[in-house]
Short mmCIF file of C-alpha atoms in Angstrom, two decimals:
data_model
loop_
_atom_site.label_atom_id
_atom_site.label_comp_id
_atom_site.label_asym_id
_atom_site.label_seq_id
_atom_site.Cartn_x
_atom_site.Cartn_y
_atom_site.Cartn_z
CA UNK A 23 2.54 -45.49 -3.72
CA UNK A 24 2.74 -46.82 -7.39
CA UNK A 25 3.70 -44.33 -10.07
CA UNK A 26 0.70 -44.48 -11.34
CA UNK A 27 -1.69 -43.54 -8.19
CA UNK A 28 1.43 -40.88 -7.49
CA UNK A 29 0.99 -39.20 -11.14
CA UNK A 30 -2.45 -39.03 -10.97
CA UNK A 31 -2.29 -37.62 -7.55
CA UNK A 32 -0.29 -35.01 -8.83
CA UNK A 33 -2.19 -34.22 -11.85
CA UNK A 34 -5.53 -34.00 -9.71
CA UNK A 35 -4.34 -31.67 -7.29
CA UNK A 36 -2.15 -29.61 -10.39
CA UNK A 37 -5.65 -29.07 -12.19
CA UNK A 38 -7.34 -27.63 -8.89
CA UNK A 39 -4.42 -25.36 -8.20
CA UNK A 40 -4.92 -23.79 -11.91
CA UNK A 41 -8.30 -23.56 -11.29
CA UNK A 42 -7.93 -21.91 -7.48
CA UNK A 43 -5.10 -19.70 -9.87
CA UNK A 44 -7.49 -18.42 -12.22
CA UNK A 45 -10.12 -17.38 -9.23
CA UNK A 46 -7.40 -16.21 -7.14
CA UNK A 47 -5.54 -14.39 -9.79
CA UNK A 48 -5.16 -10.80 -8.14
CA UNK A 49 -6.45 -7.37 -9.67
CA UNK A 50 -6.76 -3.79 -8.39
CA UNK A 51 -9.71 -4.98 -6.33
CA UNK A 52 -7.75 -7.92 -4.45
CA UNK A 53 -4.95 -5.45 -3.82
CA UNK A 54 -6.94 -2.22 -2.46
CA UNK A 55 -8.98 -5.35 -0.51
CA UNK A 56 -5.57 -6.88 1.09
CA UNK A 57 -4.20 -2.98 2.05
CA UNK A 58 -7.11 -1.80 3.97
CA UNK A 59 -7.66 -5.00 6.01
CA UNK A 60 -3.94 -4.54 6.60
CA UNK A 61 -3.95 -1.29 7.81
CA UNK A 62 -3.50 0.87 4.93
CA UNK A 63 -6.69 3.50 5.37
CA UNK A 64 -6.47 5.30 1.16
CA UNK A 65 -4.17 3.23 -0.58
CA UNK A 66 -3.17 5.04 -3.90
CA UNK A 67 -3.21 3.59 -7.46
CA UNK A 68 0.57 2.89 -6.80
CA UNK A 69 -0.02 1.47 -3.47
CA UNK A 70 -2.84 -0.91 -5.02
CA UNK A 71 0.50 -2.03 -7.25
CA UNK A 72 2.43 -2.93 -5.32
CA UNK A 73 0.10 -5.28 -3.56
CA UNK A 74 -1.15 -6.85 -6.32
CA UNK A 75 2.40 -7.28 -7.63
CA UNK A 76 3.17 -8.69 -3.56
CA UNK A 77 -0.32 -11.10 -4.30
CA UNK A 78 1.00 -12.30 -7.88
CA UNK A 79 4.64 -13.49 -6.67
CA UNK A 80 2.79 -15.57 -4.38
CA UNK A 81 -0.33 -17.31 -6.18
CA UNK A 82 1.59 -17.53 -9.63
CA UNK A 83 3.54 -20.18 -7.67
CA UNK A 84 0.41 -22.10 -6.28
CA UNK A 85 -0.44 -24.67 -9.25
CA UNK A 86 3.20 -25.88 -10.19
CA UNK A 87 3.21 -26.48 -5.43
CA UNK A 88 -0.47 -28.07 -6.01
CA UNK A 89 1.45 -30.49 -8.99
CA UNK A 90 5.25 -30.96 -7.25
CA UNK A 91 4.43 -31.42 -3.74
CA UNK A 92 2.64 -34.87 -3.93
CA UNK A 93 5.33 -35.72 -6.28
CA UNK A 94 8.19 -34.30 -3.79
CA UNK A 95 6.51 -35.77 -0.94
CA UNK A 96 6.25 -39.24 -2.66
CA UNK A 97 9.61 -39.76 -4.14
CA UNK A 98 11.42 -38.08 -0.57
CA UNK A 99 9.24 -40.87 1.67
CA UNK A 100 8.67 -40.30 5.15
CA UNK A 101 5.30 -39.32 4.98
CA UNK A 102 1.71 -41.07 5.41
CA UNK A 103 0.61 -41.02 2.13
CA UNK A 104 -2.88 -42.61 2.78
CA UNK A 105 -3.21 -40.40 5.67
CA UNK A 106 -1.79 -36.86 4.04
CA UNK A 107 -4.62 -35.11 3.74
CA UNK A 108 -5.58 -31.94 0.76
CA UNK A 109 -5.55 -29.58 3.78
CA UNK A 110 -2.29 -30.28 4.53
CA UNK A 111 -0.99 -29.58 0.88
CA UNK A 112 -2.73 -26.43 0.39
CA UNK A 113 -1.35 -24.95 3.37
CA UNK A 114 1.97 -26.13 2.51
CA UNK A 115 1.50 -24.78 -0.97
CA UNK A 116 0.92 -21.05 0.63
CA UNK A 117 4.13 -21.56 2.55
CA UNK A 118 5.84 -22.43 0.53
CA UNK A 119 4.57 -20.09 -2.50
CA UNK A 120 5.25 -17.02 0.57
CA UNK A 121 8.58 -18.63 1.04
CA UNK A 122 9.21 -18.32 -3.12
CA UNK A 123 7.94 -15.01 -3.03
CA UNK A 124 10.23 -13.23 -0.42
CA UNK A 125 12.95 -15.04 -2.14
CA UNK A 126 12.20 -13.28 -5.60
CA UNK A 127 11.59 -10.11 -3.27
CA UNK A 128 14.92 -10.00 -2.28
CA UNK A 129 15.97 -8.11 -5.80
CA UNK A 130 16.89 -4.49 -5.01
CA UNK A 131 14.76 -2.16 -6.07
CA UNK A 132 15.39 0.10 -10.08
CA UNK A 133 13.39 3.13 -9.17
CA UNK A 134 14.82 5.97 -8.96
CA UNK A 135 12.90 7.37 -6.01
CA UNK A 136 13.09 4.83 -2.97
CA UNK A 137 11.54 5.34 0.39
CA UNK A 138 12.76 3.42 3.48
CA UNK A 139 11.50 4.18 7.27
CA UNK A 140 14.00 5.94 9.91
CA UNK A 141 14.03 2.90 12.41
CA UNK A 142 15.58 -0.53 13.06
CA UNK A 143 13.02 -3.27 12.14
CA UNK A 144 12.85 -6.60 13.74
CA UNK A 145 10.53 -9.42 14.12
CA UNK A 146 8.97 -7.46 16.79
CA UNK A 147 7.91 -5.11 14.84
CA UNK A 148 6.16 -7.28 12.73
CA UNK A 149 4.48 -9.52 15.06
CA UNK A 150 2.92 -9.65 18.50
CA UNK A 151 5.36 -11.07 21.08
CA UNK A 152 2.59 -12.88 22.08
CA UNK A 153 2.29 -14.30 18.75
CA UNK A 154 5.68 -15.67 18.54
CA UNK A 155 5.43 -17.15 21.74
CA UNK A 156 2.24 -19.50 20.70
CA UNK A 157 3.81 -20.27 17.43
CA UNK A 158 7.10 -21.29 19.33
CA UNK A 159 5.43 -23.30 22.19
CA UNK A 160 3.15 -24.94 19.43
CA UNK A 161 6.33 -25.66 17.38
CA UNK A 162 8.48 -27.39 20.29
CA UNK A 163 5.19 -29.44 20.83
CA UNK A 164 4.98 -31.07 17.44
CA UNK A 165 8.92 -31.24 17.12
CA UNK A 166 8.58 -33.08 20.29
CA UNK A 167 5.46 -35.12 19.91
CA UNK A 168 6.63 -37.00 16.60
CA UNK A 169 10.04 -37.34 18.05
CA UNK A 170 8.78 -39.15 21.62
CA UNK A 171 7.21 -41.47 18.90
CA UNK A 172 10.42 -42.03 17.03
CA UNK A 173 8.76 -40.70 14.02
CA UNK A 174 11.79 -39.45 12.35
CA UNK A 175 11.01 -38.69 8.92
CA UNK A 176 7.77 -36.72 10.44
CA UNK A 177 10.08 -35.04 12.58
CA UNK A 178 12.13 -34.27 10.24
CA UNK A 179 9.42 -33.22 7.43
CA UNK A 180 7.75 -31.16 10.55
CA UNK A 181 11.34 -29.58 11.28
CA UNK A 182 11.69 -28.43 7.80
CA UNK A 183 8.36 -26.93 7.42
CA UNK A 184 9.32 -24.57 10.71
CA UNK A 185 12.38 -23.71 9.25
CA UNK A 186 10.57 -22.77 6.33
CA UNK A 187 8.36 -20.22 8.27
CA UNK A 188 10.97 -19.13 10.19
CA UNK A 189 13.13 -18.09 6.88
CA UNK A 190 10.14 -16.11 5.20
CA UNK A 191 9.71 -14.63 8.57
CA UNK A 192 12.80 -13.29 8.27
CA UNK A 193 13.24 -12.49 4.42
CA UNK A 194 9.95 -10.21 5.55
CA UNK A 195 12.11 -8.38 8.01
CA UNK A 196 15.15 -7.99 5.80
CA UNK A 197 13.93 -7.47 2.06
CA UNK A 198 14.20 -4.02 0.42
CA UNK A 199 11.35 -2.06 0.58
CA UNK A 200 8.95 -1.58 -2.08
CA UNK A 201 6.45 1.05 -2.17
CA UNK A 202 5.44 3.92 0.54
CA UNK A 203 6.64 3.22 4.59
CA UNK A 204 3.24 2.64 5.50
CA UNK A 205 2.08 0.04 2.04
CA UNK A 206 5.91 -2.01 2.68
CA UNK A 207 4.93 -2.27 6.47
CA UNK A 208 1.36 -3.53 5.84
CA UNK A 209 3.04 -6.35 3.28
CA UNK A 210 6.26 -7.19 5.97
CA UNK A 211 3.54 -7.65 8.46
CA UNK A 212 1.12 -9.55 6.47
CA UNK A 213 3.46 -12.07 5.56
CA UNK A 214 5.52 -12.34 8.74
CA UNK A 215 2.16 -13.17 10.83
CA UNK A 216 1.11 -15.32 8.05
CA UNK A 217 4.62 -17.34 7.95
CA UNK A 218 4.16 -17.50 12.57
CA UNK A 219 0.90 -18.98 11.99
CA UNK A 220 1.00 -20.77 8.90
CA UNK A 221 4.27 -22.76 10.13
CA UNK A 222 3.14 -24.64 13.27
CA UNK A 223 -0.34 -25.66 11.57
CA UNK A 224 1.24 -26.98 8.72
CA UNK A 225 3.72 -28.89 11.10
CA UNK A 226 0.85 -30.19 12.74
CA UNK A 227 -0.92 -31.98 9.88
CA UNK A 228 2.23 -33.58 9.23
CA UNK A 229 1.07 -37.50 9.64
CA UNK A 230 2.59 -40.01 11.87
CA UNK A 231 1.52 -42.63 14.07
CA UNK A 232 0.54 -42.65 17.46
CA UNK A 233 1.52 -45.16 20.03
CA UNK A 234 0.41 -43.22 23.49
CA UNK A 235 -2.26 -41.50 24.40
CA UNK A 236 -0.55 -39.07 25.91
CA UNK A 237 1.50 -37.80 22.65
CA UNK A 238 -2.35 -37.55 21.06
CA UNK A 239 -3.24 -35.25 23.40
CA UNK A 240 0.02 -33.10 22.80
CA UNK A 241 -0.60 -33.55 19.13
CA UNK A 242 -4.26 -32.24 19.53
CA UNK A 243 -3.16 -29.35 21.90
CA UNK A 244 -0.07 -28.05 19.79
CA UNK A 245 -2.37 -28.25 16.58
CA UNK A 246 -5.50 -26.11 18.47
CA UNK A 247 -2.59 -23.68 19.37
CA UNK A 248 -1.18 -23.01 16.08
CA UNK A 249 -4.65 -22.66 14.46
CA UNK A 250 -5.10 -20.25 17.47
CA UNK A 251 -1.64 -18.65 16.35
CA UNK A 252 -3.23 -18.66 12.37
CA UNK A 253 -6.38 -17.35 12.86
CA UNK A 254 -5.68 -14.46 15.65
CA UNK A 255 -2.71 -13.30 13.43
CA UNK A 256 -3.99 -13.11 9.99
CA UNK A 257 -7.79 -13.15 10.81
CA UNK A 258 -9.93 -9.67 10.83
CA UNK A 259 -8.63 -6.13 10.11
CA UNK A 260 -4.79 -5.19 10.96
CA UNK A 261 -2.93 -2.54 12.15
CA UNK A 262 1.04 -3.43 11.92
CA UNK A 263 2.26 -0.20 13.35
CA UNK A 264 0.23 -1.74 16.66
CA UNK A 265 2.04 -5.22 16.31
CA UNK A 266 2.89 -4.49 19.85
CA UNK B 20 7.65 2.66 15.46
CA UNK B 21 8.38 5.94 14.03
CA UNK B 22 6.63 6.28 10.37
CA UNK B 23 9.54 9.14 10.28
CA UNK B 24 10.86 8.32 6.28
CA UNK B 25 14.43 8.94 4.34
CA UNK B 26 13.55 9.16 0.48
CA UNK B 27 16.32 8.55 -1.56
CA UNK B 28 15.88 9.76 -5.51
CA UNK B 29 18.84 8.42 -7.83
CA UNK B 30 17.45 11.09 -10.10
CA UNK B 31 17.97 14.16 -8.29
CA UNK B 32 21.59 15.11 -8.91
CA UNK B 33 22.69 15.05 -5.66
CA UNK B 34 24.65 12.05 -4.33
CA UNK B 35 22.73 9.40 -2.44
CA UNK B 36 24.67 9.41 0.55
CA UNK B 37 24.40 13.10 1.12
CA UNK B 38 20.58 13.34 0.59
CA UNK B 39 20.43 10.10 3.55
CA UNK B 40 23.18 13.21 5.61
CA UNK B 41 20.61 16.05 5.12
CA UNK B 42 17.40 14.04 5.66
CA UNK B 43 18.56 12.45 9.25
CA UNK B 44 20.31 15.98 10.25
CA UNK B 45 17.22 17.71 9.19
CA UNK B 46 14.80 15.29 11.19
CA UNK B 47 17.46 15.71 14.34
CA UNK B 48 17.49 19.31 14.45
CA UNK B 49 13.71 19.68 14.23
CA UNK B 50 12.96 17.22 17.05
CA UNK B 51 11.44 14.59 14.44
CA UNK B 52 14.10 12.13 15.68
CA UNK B 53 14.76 12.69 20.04
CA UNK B 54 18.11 12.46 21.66
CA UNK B 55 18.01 8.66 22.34
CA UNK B 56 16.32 7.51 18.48
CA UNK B 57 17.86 4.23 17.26
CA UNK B 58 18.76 4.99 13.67
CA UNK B 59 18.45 1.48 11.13
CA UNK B 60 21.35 -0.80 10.85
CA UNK B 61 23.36 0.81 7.99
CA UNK B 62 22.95 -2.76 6.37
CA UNK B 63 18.85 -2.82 6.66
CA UNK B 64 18.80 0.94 5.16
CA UNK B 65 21.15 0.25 2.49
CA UNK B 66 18.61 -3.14 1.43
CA UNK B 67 15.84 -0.69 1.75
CA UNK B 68 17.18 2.15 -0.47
CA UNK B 69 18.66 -0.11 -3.16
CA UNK B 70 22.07 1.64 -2.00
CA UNK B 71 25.57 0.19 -1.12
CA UNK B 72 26.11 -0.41 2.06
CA UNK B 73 29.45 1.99 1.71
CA UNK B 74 26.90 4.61 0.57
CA UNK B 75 24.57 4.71 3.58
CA UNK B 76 28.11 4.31 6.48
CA UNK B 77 29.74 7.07 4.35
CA UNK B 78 26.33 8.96 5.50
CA UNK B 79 26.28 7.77 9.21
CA UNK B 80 30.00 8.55 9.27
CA UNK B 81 29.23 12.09 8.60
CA UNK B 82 26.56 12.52 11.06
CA UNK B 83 28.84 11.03 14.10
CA UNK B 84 31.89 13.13 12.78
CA UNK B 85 29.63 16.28 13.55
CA UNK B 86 28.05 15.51 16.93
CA UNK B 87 24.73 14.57 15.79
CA UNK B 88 24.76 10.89 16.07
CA UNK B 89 26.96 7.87 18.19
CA UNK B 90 27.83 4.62 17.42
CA UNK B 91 28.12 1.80 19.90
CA UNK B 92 28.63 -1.84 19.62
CA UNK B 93 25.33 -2.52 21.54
CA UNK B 94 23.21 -0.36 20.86
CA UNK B 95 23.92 0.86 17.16
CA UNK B 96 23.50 4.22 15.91
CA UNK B 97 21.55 6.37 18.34
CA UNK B 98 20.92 10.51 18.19
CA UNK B 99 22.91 11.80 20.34
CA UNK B 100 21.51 14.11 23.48
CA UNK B 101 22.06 18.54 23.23
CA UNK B 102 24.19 20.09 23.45
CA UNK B 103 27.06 18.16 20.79
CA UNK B 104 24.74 19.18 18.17
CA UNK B 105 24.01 22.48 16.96
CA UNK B 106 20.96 23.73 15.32
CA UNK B 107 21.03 24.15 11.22
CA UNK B 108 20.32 27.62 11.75
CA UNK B 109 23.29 28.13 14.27
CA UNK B 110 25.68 26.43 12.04
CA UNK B 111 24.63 28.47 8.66
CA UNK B 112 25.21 31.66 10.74
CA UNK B 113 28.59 30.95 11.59
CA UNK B 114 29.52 29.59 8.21
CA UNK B 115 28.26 32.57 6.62
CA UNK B 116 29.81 34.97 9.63
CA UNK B 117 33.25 32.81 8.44
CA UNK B 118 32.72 33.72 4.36
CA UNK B 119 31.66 37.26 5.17
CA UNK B 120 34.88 37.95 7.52
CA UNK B 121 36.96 36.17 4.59
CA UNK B 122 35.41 38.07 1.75
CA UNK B 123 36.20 41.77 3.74
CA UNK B 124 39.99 40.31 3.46
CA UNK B 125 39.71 40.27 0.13
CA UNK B 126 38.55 43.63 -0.74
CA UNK B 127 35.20 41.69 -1.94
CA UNK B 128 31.94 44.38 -1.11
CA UNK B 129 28.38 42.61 -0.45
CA UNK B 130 27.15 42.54 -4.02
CA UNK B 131 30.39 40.87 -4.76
CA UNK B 132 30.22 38.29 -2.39
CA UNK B 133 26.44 37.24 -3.03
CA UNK B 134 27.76 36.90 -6.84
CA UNK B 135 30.27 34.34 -4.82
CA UNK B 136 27.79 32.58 -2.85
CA UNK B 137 25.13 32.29 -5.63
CA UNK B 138 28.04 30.36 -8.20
CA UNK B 139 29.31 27.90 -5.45
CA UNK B 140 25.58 27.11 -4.94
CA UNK B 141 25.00 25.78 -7.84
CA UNK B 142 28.42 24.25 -8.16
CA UNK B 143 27.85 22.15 -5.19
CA UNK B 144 25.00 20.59 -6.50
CA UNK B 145 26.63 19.40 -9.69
CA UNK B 146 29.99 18.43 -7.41
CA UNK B 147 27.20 16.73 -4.55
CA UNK B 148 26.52 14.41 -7.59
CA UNK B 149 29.69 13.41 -8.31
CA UNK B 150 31.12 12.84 -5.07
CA UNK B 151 30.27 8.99 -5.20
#
C-alpha cells in the first residue's frame, strides 16, 4: 500500500478511536454497570473504583491501537490489506488494549490494607471448561486452515493473535489483586472470558486466500465457533464464582 | 471456590507474615477451611498481598511446623485432617497452665502474674512488628 493510502488509513481509523474514546471514556456509571452484570450484587463507592480504574487502563489505549495497527500491520506485511476489514481492527484493538492493561496491572499493589482470597486460582476458575475447549478447537482450526493453504504470514499473524489471548488470559490469573475478593474476581473473570473469546474471532478475520473449498468451510466453521465462544462468554449477566 | 479472605494491613503494627499465621490458623480451627482445603501457591498469595514471597513461606512454614497444614510436591499446601491440630482454645489453656505453674516457682501470686501477662501483651505486638 503506498505511504500515502497507509497514513491516511491510519489517521482515519486514529480519529474514530478518539471519538469511540471520548463516548467510551468510563465514569461511576460504566463501572457500577460492568460490576453488576459481572456478578457483583452492591458494589461500593470503592468497588465502582476500581472498575472504572480496570475500564480506563483498557480504553485509554484504544485510539493510539485504532492509529498504530494499520501502520504495524502495513509496514510488518503479511496481511490482505484490501481485504482487512474495520471489524477486524477493532477487535484487535480490544485485545490488544486488554493485553496492555494486565501488563500495567501487574504493579503490586501501595495500600496498606490488601485483601487476597484463601484458594489456588487457575484458569478454571475463571472460565468454563467448556469455554476453553471451543476457544481451543476454534483456534487449532484457523492455525490449521491458513496453514493447509500455505498462508504463512496469516498463520503466523493468526498464531500471534492466540498467543496474545492466551498471555492476558493468564496475566488475569496471576496479577495482584486489587480491590475486595468478590470486585478482583468479577474483573479476573471478565477479562479472562473476554481474552478465550476475543482470541479465536480475531484469528479468524485474519485474511488469506482460499484455494479449496474444503478449507472455506473450516474457515467458516472455526469463525461461527469462536463468535459462539465470544458471545456465550462475555454476553448477558455473570456469575464468576459459577465459572464451573 | 471458597470466598474465605486473608486481609493483610501494612498499617497495623503487626508483621505481615504473622497476621497471614493467625488468619489461616484461625479459619482452620473454626472449620472455615476443612481438613483437605488447598491453601494458594505461596507465590500467587504473595502477588496478591503485595508481600515477598519469603514473607507469605515464612507464614506457611509456621503453620506446617505446628500440625495445622502439609506440604507436598503435588498437591501443594493442604489443611491437614484432626487430630495433628489442636484447637486455639486447647493450646491457650496449656500455655497459660505452663506460665501459671512457672510463675508459682517464682514466688509470683495471681495479681502478680496478670501484671506479667498484661506487659508481654503489649510487648509482643510492638516485637510482632519488628520481626520482619
Amino acid at each position: 500500500m503506498p505511504l500515502d493510502n497507509l497514513l491516511g488509513v491510519a489517521l482515519v481509523t486514529g480519529l474514530i478511536g478518539i471519538a469511540i474514546l471520548v463516548v467510551l471514556w468510563p465514569n461511576e456509571r460504566h463501572g457500577e454497570r460492568l460490576l453488576r452484570r459481572w456478578g457483583v450484587a452492591d458494589p461500593s463507592g470503592a468497588d465502582v473504583t476500581t472498575a472504572v480504574t480496570y475500564l480506563r487502563r483498557r480504553r485509554f489505549w484504544y485510539p493510539w491501537l485504532f492509529l498504530g495497527i494499520p501502520v504495524i500491520t502495513g509496514a510488518l506485511g503479511g496481511l490482505d490489506d484490501e481485504r482487512r476489514s474495520t471489524g477486524w481492527a477493532v477487535l484487535a484493538t480490544l485485545l490488544l488494549g486488554a493485553l496492555i492493561a494486565e501488563l500495567l496491572a501487574l504493579r503490586p499493589s501501595r495500600q496498606p490494607r490488601r485483601e487476597a482470597m484463601l484458594a489456588a486460582r487457575g484458569i478454571g476458575d475463571l472460565v468454563p471448561g467448556w469455554g476453553i475447549a471451543l476457544a481451543a478447537v476454534a483456534s487449532a482450526a484457523i492455525l490449521g486452515r491458513l496453514a493447509v493453504e500455505a498462508q504463512w504470514a496469516a498463520t503466523a499473524w493468526a498464531g500471534g493473535i492466540v498467543l496474545a489471548a492466551l498471555a492476558v488470559a493468564a496475566l488475569a490469573v496471576r496479577r495482584p489483586a486489587s480491590g475486595r475478593v468478590e470486585v478482583d474476581l468479577a474483573l479476573r473473570a471478565r477479562s479472562a472470558r473476554v481474552a478465550v473469546g476475543l482470541g479465536p474471532t480475531v484469528a479468524a478475520l485474519v485474511p488469506g486466500s482460499i484455494t479449496a473449498t474444503w478449507t472455506w468451510w473450516v474457515g467458516l466453521t472455526a469463525g461461527v465457533l469462536a463468535l459462539v465462544a465470544l458471545l456465550t462468554l462475555t454476553g448477558g449477566r455473570r456469575a464468576p464464582a459459577a465459572a464451573r | 471456590m471458597t470466598s474465605l479472605r486473608v486481609v493483610v494491613d501494612t498499617e497495623r503494627g503487626v508483621a505481615p507474615w504473622r497476621q497471614v499465621h493467625e488468619q489461616i490458623t484461625h479459619a482452620i480451627a473454626s472449620g472455615a477451611l476443612p481438613p483437605g482445603s488447598r491453601l494458594p501457591a505461596i507465590r500467587q498469595l504473595a502477588r496478591d498481598l503485595a508481600l515477598a514471597t519469603g514473607t507469605v513461606a515464612r507464614a506457611y512454614r509456621e503453620l506446617e511446623t505446628t500440625g495445622w497444614v502439609h506440604t507436598g510436591r503435588a498437591r501443594g499446601t493442604v489443611v491437614t485432617e484432626q487430630p495433628r491440630h489442636p484447637a486455639p482454645q486447647d493450646l491457650l489453656d496449656r500455655a497459660a497452665a505452663d506460665f501459671a505453674r512457672t510463675a508459682r516457682e517464682l514466688g509470683a501470686d495471681a495479681d502478680a502474674a496478670v501484671i506479667a501477662v498484661r506487659s508481654a501483651y503489649r510487648t509482643s505486638d510492638v516485637t510482632g512488628s519488628t520481626d520482619d
